[in-house]
Coordinates of C-alpha atoms in Angstrom, one line a residue:
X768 CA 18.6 -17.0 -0.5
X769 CA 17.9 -14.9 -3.4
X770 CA 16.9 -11.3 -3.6
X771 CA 16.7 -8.9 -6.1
X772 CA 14.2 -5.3 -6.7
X773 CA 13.6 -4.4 -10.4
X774 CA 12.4 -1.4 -11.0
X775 CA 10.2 -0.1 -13.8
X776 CA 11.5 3.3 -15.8
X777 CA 9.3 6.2 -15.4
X778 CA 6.8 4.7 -13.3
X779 CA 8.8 4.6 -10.1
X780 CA 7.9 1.4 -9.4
X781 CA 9.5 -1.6 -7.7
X782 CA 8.9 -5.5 -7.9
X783 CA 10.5 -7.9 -6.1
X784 CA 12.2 -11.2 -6.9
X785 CA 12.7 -13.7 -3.4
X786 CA 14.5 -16.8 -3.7
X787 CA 15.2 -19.8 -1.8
X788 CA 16.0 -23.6 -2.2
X789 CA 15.7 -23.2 -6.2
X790 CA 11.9 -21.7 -5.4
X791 CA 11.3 -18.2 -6.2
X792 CA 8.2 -15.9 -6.0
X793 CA 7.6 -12.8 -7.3
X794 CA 6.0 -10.0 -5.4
X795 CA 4.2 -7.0 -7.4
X796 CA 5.1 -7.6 -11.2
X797 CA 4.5 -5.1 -13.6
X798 CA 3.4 -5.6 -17.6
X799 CA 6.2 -6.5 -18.9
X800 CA 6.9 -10.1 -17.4
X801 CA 9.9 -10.8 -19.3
X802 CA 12.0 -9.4 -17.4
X803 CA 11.5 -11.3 -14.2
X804 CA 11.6 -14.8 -16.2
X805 CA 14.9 -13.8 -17.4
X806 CA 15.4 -13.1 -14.3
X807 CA 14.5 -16.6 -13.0
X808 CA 15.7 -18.2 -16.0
X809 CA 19.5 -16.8 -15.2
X810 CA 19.4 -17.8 -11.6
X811 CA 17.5 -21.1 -11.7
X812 CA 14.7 -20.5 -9.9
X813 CA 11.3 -22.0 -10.0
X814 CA 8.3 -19.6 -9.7
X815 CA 6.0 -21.0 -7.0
X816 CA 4.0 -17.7 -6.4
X817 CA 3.1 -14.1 -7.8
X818 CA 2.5 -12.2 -4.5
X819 CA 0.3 -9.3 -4.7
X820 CA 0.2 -6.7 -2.2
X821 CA -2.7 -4.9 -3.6
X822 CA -4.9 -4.3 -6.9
X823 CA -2.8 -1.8 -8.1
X824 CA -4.0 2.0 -9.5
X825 CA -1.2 3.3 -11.5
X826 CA 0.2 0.7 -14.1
X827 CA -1.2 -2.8 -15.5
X828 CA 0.0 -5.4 -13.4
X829 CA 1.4 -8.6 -14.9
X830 CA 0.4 -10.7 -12.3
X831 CA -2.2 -13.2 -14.2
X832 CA 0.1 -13.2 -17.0
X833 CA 3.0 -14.3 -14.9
X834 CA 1.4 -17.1 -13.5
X835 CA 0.2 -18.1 -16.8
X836 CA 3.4 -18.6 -18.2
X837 CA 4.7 -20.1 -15.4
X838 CA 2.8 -22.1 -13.6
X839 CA 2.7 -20.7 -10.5
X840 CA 0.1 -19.7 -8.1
X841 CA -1.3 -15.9 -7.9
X842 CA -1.3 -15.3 -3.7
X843 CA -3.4 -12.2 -2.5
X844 CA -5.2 -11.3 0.9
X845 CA -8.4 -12.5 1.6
X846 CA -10.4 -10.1 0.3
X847 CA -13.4 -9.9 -2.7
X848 CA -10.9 -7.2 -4.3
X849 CA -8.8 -10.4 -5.0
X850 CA -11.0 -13.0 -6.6
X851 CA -8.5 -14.0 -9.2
X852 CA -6.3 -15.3 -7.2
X853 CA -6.0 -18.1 -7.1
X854 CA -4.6 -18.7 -3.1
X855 CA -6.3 -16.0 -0.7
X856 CA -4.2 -15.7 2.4
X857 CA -6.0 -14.7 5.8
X858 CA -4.6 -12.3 8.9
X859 CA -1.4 -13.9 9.9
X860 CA -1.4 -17.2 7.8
X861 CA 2.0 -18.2 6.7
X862 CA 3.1 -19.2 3.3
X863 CA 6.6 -21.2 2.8
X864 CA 9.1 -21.0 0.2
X865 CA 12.1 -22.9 0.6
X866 CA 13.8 -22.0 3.6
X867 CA 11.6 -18.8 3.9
X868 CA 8.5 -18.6 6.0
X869 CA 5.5 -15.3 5.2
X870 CA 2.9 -14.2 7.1
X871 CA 0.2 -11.8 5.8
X872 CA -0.6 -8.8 7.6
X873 CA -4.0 -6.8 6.6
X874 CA -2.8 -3.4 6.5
X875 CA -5.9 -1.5 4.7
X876 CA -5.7 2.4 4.6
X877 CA -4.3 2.8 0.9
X878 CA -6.7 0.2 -0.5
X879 CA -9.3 -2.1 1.5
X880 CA -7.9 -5.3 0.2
X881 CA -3.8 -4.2 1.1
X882 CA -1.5 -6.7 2.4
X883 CA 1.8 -6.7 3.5
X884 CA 4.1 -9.6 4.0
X885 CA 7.0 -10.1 7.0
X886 CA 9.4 -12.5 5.5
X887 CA 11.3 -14.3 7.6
X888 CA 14.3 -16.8 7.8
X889 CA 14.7 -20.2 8.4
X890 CA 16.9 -19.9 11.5
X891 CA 15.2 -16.9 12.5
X892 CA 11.5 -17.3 12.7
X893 CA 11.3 -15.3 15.6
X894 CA 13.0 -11.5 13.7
X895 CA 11.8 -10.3 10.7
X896 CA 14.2 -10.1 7.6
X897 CA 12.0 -7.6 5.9
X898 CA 8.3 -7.2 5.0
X899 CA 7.0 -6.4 1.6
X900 CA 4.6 -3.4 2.2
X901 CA 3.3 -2.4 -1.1
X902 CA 1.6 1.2 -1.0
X903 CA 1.0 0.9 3.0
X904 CA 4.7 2.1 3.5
X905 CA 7.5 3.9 1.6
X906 CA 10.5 5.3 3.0
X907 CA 9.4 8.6 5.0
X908 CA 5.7 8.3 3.5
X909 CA 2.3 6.2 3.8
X910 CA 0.1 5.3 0.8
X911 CA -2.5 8.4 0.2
X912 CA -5.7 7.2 1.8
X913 CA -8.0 9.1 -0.7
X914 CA -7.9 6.6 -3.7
X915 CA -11.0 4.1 -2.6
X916 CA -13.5 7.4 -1.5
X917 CA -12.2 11.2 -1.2
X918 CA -15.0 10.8 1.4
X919 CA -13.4 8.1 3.6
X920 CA -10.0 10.2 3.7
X921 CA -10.3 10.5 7.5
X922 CA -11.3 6.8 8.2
X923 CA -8.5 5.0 5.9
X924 CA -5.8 7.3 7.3
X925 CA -6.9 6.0 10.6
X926 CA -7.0 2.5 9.4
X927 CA -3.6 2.7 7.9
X928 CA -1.8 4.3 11.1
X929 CA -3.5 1.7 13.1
X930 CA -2.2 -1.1 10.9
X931 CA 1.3 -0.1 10.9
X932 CA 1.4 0.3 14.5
X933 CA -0.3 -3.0 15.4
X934 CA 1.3 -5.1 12.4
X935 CA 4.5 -4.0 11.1
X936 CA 6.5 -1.8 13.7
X937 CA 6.4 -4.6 15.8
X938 CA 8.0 -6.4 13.4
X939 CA 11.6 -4.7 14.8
X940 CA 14.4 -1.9 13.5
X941 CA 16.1 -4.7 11.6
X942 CA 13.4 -5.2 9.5
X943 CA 13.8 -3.9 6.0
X944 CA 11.1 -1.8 4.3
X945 CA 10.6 -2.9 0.9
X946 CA 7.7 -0.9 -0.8
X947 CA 5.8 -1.3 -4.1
X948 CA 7.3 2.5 -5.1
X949 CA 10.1 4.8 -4.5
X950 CA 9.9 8.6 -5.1
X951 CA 7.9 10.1 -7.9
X952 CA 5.3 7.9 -7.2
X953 CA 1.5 9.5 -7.9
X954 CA 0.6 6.5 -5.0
X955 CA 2.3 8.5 -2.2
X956 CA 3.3 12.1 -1.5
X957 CA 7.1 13.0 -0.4
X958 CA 8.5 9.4 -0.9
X959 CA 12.3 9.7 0.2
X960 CA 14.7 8.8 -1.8
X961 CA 15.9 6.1 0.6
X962 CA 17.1 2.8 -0.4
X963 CA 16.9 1.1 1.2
X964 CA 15.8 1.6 4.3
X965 CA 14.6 -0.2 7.5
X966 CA 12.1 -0.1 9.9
X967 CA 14.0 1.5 12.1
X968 CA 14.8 4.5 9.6
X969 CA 11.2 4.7 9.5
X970 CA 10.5 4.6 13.2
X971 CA 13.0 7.4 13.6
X972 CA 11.8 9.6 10.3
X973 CA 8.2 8.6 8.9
X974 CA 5.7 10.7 9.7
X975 CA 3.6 8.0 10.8
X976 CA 5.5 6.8 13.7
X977 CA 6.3 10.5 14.7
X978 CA 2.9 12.0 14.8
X979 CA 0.0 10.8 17.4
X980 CA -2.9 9.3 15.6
X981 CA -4.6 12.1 15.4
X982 CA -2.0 14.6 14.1
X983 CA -1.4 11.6 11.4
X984 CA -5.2 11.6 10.4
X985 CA -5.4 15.3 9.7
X986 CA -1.9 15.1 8.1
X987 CA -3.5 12.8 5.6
X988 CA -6.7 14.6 5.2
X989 CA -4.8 17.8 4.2
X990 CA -3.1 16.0 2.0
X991 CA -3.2 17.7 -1.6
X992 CA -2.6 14.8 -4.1
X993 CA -3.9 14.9 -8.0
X994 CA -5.6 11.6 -8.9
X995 CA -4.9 11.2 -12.3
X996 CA -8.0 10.0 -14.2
X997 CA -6.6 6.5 -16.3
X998 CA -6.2 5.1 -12.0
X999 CA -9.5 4.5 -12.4
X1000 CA -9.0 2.3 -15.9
X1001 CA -6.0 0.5 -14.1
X1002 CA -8.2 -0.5 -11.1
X1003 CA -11.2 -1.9 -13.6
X1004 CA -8.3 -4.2 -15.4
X1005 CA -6.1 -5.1 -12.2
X1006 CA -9.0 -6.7 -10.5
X1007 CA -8.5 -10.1 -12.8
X1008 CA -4.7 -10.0 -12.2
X1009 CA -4.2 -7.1 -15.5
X1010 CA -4.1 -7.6 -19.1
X1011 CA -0.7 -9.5 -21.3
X1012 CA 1.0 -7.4 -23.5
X1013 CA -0.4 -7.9 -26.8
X1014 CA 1.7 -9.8 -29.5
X1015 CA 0.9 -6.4 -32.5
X1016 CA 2.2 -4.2 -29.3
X1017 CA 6.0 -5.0 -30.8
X1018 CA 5.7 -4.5 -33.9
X1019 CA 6.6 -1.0 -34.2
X1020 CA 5.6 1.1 -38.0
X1021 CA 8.0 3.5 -38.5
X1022 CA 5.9 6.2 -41.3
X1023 CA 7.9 8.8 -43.7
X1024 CA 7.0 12.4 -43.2
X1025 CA 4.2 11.9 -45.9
X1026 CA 2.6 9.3 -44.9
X1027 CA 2.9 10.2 -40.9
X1028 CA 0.8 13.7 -41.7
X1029 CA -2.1 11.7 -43.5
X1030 CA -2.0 9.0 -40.6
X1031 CA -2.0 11.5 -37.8
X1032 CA -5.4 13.1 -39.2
X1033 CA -7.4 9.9 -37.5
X1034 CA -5.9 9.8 -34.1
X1035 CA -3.4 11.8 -31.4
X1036 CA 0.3 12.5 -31.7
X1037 CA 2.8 12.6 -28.8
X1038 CA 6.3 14.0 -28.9
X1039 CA 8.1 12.7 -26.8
X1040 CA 11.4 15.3 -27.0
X1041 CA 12.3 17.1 -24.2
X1042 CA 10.6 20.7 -23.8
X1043 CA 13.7 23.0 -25.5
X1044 CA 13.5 21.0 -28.5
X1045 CA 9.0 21.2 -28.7
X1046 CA 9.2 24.8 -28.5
X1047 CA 11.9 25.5 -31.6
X1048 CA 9.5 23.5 -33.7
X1049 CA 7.1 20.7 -33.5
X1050 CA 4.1 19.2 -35.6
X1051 CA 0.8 21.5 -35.1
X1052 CA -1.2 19.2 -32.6
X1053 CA 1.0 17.7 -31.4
X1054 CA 1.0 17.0 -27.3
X1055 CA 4.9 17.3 -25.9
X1056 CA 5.5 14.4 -23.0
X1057 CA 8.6 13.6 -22.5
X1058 CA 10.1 10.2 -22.7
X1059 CA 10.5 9.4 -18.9
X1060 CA 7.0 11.0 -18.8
X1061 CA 5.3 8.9 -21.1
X1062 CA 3.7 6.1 -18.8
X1063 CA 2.1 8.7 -16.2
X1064 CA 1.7 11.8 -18.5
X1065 CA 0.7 9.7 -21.8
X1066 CA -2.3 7.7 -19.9
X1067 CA -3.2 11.0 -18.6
X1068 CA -4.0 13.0 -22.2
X1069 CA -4.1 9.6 -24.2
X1070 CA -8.1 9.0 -25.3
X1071 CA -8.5 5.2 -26.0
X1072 CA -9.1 3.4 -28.1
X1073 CA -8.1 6.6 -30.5
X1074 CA -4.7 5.7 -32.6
X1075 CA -1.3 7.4 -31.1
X1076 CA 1.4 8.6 -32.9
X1077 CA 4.7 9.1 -31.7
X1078 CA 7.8 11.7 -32.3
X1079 CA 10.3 10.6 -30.6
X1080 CA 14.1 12.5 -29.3
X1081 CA 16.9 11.4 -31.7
X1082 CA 18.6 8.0 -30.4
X1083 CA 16.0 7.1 -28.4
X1084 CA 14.7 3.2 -28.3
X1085 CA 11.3 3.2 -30.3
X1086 CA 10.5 0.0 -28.0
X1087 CA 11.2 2.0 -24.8
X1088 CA 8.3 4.0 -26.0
X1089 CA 5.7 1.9 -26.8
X1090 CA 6.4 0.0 -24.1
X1091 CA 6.1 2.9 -21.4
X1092 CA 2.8 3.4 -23.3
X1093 CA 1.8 -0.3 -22.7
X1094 CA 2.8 -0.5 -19.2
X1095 CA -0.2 2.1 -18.8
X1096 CA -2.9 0.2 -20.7
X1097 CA -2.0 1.8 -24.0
X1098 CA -1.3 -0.4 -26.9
X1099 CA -3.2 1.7 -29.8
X1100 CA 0.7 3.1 -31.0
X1101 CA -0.1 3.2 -34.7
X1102 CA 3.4 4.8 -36.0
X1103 CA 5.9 6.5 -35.3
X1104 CA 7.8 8.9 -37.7
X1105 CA 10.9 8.0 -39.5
X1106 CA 13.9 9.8 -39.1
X1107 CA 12.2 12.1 -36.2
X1108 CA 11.3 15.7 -36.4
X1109 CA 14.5 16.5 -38.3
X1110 CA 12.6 14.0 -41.1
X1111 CA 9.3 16.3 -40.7
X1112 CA 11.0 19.7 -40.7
X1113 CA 13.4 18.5 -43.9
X1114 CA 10.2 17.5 -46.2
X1115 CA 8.9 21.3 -45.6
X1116 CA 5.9 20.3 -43.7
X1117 CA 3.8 22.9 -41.7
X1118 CA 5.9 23.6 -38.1
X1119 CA 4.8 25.4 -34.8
X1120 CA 6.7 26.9 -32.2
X1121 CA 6.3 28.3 -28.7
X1122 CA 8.5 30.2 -26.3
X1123 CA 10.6 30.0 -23.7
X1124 CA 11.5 31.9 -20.5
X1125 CA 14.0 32.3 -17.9
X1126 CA 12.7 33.0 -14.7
X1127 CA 14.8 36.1 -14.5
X1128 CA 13.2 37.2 -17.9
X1129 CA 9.6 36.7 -16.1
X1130 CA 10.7 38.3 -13.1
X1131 CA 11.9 41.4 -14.9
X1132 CA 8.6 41.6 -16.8
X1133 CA 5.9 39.9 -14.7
X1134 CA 3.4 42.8 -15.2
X1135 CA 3.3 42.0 -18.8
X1136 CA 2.8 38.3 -18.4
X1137 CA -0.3 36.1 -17.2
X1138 CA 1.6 33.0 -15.3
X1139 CA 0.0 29.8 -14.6
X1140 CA 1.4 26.9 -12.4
X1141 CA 0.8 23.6 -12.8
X1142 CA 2.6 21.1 -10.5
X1143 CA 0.6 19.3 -7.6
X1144 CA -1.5 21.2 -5.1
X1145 CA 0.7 20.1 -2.3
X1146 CA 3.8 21.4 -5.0
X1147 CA 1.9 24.9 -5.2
X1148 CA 0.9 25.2 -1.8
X1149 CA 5.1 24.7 -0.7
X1150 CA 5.9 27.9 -3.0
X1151 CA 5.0 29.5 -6.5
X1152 CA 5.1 32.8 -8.1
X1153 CA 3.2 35.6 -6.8
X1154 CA 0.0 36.1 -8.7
X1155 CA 0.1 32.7 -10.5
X1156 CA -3.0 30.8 -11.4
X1157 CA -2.6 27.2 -10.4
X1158 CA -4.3 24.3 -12.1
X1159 CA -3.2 20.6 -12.4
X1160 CA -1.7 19.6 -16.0
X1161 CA -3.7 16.2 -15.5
X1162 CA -6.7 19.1 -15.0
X1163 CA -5.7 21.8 -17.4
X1164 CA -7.9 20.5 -20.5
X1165 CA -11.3 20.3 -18.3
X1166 CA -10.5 23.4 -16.1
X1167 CA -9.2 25.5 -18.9
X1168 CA -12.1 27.3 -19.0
X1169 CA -12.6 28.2 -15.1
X1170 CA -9.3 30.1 -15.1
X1171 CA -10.1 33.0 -16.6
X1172 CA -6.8 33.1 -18.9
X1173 CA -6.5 35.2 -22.3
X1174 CA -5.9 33.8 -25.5
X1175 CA -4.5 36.9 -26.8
X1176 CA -1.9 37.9 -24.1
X1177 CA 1.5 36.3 -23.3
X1178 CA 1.2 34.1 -20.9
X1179 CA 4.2 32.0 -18.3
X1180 CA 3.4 28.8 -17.8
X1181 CA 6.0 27.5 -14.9
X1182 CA 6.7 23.4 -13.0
X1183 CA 8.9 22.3 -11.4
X1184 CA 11.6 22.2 -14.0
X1185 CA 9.8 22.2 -16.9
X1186 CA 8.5 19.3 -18.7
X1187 CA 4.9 18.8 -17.2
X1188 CA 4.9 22.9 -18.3
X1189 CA 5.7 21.7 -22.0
X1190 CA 3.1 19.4 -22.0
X1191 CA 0.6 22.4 -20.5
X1192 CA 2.0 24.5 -23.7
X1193 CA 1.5 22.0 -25.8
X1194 CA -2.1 21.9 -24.7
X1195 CA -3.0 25.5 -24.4
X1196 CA -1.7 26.1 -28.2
X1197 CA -4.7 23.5 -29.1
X1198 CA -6.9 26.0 -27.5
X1199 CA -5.4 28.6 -29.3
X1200 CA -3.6 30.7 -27.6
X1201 CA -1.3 32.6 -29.3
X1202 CA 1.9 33.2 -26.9
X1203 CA 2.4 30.8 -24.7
X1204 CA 6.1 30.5 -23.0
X1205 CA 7.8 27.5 -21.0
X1206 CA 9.4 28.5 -18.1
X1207 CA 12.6 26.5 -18.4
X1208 CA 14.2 25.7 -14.8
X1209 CA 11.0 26.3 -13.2
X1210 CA 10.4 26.8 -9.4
X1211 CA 13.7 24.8 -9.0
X1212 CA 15.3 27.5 -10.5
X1213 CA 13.6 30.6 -9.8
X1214 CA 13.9 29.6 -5.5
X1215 CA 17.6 29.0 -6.2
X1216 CA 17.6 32.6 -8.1
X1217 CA 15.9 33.5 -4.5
X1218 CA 13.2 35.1 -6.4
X1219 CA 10.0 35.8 -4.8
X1220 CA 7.9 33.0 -3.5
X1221 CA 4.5 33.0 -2.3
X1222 CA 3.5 30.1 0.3
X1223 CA 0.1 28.5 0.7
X1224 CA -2.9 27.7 -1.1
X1225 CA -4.1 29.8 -3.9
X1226 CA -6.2 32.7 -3.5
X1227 CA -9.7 33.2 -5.1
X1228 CA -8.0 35.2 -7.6
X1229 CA -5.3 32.7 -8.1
X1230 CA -7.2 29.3 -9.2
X1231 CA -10.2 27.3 -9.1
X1232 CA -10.5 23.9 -7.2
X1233 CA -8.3 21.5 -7.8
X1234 CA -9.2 19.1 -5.3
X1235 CA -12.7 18.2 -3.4
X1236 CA -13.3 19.6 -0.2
X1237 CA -12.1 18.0 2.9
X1238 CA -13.8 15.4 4.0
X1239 CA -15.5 15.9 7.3
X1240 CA -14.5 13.2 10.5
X1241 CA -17.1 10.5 11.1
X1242 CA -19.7 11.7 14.0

């Protein structure tokens, strides 16, 4: 038997490569297929089947693609969600590879059409080796249930607990857990970082198999998740199995200063350096996400089909970039600039700036500053500044002018650490504002400062609506 998880950089997700006999499959693949034929290649394995656990929301999947160039057969539950597959597998039909038996499980909740698959061994078909659980089941955390209807919040979350009572914890404690994400997934809430971990961790720890069904429903419909808007574009092209990379997508054009500032007139520019460096001096316009960043931040602010532009951290791997961008759906990277910003600021073109705080400094003057927050709800509702404003990054564009914030006084704009605040910067300075500062360290820092925190959700005076009310029970 083979086994190995790849994960994908900045994305926090996890595919799967199972192996028996010289027959392989392939559970949850991401864009970029190369890697798991390499993968394949190096171990001599035949791919037999791309397993999908779901239509996934947050990257394109490479599932279609995979099978293309393979040959093998794209598996799925039965479900109309999963018409391009080209093998639908019904509630507790088994599929063989090798020595290896599956069985699909339905476990809806996250998504309608979500499947989970028990793997077991040859000499013991009776216990469970593991079971493939997509977005049903992360270490110490379920899928959110909001994703298919805010409205249907309450019913998924019943759904999903009644799934993975009735399906997978009977599966035993020796069971491992092997989900589609690990923490800093948008999919989930307070993923652990856990790995890996078993069902009996879980049974012991998850939320899910602690809390009666009821306590787990409300759990979930209290939930405070942002649902960045590009999920929506990744559900339209996962439904026929996502999209190849495109051939042009490699072929990076590096453009001299000159030529970068007449290019960037037709289309957006990213820099991708981390959120110091943007504030001593960075191209007027441009939007600061950070490298790791790029996939889920990028395909928030990115407007295709509109050209992007990149600045990129010195050192960094050009193709890391574009291809974080592409694992999103975004292959309209026109350029990126030679020689970096160092290149930009040496020819004498036109630079910005913005400031920076320590949260001492903001603590010792907060009277004179306007602060505004703009992690997760669930993030703001755990602890933030007294008297902050709260909006979403994903949100700040749309909301901006809801909150009631001055152009022409200082304002604090705080995170957790600091980079989804640079990016927030970055975009209130193309609303003009006029002194904006980055909070460097962020909530991380100003709790271990054991500065003053303020716990629960924002007051009237504090933010608008970030999330849609609560959706009522079913009568």
């Amino acid at each position: 038997m083979y086994f190995q998880a790849i994960k994908t950089p900045g994305l926090a997700h996890v595919a799967y490569v199972l192996g028996s006999e010289g027959e392989a499959l392939v559970v949850d693949p991401g864009r970029d297929v190369g890697v798991y034929l390499d993968v394949l290649r190096s171990q001599r394995l035949r791919l037999r089947y791309v397993l999908q656990t779901h239509r996934q929301e947050d990257f394109v999947q490479g599932t279609a693609e995979l099978a293309r160039l393979s040959g093998a057969q794209v598996v799925a539950g039965r479900h109309p969600i999963n018409a391009h597959a080209g093998m639908q597998v019904g509630e507790r039909e088994r599929l063989h590879l090798g020595g290896l038996t599956l069985v699909a499980l339905h476990t809806p909740g996250h998504t309608p059409e979500s499947t989970s698959w028990a793997v077991y061994l040859e000499p013991h078909h009776t216990r469970a080796w593991g079971v493939f659980t997509g977005d049903a089941l992360f270490a110490g955390e379920t899928g959110r249930t909001d994703l298919q209807d805010p409205e249907r919040t309450y019913e998924n979350a019943g759904l999903l607990y009644d799934a993975l009572h009735q399906k997978v914890l009977p599966l035993g404690d020796q069971a491992l857990i092997l989900p589609a994400h690990g923490p800093g997934s948008v999919c989930g809430g307070d993923i652990a970082d856990r790995e890996p971990t078993t069902l009996g961790l879980e049974r012991q720890s998850n939320p899910v198999f602690l809390l009666s069904r009821s306590d787990f429903i409300q759990r979930k419909v209290r939930e405070r998740l942002p649902r960045p808007g590009y999920f929506t574009r990744m559900e339209e092209v996962n439904l026929h199995g996502g999209h190849p990379l495109l051939a042009e997508s490699r072929a990076i054009t590096f453009l001299g200063p000159g030529g970068f500032q007449r290019a960037i007139q037709s289309g957006q520019l990213l820099d991708a350096r981390e959120p110091e460096a943007f504030a001593g001096g960075h191209v007027p316009g441009a939007l600061n996400v950070w490298m790791n960043g790029l996939s889920v931040f990028g395909a928030q602010v990115a407007r295709p089909p509109t050209p992007l532009f990149l600045i990129l951290p010195e050192h960094a791997d050009p193709w890391a970039a574009v291809l974080a961008l592409a694992r999103v759906g975004l292959d309209e990277v026109h350029g990126v600039l030679a020689g970096g910003f160092g290149a930009w600021r040496d020819a004498g073109l036109p630079v910005e700036h913005s400031g920076t705080l320590t949260p001492e400094a903001l603590f010792a003057r907060a009277g004179h500053f306007q602060t505004l927050d703009v992690r997760g709800p669930a993030e703001f509702e755990q602890g933030h500044i007294p008297q902050a404003r709260h909006v979403y990054v994903g949100d700040l564009e749309a909301r901006l002018p809801q909150l009631g914030l001055r152009e022409d006084l200082p304002l604090a704009v705080t995170c957790s650490v600091g980079h989804r605040a640079g990016l927030a910067v970055s975009i209130l300075l193309r609303h003009g504002f006029q002194q904006v500062s980055n909070v460097l360290g962020g909530m991380k820092a100003w709790t271990r400062l054991e500065l003053p925190v303020r716990r629960g959700p924002p007051r009237p005076d504090e933010a608008v609506a970030t999330q849609p009310p609560e959706p009522s029970p079913p009568p």
